[in-house]
Tab-separated table of C-alpha atoms in Angstrom:
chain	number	residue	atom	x	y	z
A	1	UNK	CA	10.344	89.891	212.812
A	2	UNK	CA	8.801	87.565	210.548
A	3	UNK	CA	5.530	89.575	210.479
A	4	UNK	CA	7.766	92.797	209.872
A	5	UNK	CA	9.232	91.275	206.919
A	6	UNK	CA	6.165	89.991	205.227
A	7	UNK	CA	4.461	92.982	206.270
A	8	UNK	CA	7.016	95.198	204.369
A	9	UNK	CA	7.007	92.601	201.445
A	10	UNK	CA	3.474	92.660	200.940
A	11	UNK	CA	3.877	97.049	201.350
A	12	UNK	CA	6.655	96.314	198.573
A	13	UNK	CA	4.181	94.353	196.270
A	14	UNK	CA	1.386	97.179	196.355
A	15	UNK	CA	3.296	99.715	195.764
A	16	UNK	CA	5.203	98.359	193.190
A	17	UNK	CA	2.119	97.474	191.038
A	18	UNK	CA	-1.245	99.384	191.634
A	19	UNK	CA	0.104	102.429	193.954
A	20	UNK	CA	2.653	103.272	191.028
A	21	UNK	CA	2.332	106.637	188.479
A	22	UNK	CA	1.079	105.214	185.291
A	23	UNK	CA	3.431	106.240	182.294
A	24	UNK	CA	1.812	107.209	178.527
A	25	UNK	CA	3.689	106.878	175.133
A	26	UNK	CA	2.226	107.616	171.809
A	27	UNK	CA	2.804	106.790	168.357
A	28	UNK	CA	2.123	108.984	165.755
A	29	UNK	CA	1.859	107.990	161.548
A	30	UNK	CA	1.448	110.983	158.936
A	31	UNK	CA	-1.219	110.599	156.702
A	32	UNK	CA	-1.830	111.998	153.525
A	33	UNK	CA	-2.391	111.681	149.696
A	34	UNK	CA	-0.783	113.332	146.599
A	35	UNK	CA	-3.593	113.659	143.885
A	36	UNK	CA	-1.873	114.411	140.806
A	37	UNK	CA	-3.533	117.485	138.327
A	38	UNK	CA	-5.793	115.631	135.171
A	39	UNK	CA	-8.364	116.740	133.213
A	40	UNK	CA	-10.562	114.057	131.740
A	41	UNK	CA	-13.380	114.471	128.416
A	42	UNK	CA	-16.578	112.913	128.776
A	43	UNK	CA	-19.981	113.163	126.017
A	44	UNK	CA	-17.763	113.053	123.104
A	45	UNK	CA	-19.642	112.645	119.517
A	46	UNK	CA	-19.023	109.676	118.125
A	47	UNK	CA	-18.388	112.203	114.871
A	48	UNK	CA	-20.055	114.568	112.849
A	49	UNK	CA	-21.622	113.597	109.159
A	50	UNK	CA	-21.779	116.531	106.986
A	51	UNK	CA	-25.186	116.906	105.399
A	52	UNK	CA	-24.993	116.643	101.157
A	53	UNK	CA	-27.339	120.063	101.346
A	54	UNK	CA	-24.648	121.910	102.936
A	55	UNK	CA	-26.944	122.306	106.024
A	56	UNK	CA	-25.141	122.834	109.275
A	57	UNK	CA	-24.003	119.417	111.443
A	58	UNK	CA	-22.716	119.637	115.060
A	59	UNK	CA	-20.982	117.159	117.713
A	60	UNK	CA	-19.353	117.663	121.268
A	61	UNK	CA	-17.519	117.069	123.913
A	62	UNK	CA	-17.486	117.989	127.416
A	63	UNK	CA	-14.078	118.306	129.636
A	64	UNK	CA	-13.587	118.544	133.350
A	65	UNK	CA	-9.869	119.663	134.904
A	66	UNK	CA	-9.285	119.312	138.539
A	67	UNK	CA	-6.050	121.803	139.100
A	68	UNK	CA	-6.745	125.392	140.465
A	69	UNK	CA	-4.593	127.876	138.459
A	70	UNK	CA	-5.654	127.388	135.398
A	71	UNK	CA	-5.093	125.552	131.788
A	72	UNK	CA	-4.997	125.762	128.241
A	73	UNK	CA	-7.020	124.561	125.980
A	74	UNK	CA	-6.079	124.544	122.003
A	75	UNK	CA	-9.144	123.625	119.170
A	76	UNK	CA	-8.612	122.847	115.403
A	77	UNK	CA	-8.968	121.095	112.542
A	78	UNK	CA	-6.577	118.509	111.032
A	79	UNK	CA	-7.046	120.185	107.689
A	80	UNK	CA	-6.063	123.866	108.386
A	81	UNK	CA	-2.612	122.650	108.969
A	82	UNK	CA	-2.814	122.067	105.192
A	83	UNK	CA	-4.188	125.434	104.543
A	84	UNK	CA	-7.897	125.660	104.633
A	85	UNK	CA	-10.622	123.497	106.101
A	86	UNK	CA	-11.953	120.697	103.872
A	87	UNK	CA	-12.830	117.522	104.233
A	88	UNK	CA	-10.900	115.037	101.645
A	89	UNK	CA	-11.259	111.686	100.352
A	90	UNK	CA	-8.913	108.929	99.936
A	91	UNK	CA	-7.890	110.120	96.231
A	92	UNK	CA	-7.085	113.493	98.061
A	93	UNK	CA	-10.156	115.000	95.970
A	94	UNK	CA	-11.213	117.799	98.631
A	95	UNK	CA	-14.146	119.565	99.690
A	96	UNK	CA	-14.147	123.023	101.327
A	97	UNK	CA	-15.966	123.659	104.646
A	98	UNK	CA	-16.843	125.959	107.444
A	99	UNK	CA	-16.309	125.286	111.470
A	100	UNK	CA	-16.585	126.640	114.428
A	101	UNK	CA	-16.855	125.944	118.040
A	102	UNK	CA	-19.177	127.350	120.847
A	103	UNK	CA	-18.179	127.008	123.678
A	104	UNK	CA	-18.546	129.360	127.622
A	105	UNK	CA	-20.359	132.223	125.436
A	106	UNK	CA	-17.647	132.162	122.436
A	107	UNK	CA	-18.316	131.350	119.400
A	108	UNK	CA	-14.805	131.005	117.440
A	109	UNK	CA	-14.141	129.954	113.702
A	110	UNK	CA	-11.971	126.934	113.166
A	111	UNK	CA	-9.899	128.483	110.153
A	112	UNK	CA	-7.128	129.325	112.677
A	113	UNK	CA	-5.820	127.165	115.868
A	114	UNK	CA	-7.586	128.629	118.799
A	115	UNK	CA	-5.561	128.147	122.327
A	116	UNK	CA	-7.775	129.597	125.287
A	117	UNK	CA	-7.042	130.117	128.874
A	118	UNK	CA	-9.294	128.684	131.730
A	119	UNK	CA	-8.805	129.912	135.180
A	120	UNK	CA	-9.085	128.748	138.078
A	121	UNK	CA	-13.038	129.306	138.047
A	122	UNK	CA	-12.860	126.575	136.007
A	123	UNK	CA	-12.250	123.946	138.868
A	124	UNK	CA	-13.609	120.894	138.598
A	125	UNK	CA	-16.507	122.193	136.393
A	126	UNK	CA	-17.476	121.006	133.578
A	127	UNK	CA	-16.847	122.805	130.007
A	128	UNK	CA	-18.556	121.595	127.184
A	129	UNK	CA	-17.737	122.472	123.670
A	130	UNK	CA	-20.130	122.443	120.534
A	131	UNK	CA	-18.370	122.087	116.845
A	132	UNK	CA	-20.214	123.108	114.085
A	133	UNK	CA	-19.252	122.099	110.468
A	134	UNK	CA	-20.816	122.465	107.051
A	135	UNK	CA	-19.520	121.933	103.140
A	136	UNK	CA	-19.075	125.361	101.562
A	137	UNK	CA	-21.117	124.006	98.469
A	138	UNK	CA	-23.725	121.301	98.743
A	139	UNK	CA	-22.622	118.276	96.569
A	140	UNK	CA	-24.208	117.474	93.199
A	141	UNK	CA	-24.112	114.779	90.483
A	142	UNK	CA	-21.095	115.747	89.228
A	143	UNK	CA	-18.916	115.460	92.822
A	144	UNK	CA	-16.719	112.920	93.191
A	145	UNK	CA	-17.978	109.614	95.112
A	146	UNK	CA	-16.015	108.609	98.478
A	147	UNK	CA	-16.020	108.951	101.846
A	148	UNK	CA	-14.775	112.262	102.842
A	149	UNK	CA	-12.958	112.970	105.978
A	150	UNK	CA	-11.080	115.503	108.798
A	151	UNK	CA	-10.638	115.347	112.361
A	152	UNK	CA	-11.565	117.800	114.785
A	153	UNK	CA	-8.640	118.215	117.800
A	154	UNK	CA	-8.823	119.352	121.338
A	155	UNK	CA	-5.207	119.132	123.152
A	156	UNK	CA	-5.727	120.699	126.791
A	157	UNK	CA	-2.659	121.683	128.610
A	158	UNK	CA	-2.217	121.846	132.026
């Protein structure tokens, strides 16, 4: 009886451990990662310096958005909200010029706000813009001395 009884003890113990189904549980953690839509400028010119001549100066910029359906972009010149483009100094003595910006094939003239659409063809490439500015009249003896100024503007919406 005392064999029986370890026999069946030491049956228990196997089956208990080793002969048992093994059970499986999982644990699952979602993942993921918002990016938020921004558009970001790069290669911008430090500024442009009109020539005295009344030759033809140019700067740029370069801007890269990373949202598919598309954004805005709006272009002018501090000075046409004033009325038309001119560079001024700090007696408010003024200086009339041209501008205009070339930029994906178009070539548009600064004496009105510009606001242009980008699609989503757009993504994540690059678009780079190219002012062009130039007095009206080239300076002489009798202009005014001082350091004349405006400020070119790119606002892109998205």
């Amino acid at each position: 009886m005392k064999t029986l009884i370890k026999s069946s003890a030491i049956l228990a113990a196997l089956l208990g451990s080793g002969l048992a189904q093994a059970d499986t549980t999982t644990a699952s953690i979602p993942m993921g990662l918002d990016v938020p839509k921004s558009c970001s400028f790069s290669n911008v010119s430090a500024g442009i310096v009109l020539p005295e001549d009344g030759s033809e100066a140019q700067g740029s910029f370069t801007f890269t958005c990373n949202m598919d359906g598309g954004f805005n972009a709006s272009y002018a010149l501090e000075s046409r909200s004033n009325g038309s483009l001119k560079v001024k100094n700090m007696d408010g003595i003024s200086l009339p010029i041209t501008a205009s910006i070339n930029f994906v094939g178009l070539n548009l003239s600064l004496d009105s706000l510009w606001t242009t659409y980008f699609h989503s063809s757009f993504l994540n490439n690059p678009i780079t813009g190219v002012v062009t500015a130039k007095l009206v009249n080239p300076t002489t003896a009798t202009t005014p001395a001082g350091v004349y100024t405006d400020t070119f503007r790119v606002t892109v919406t998205y």
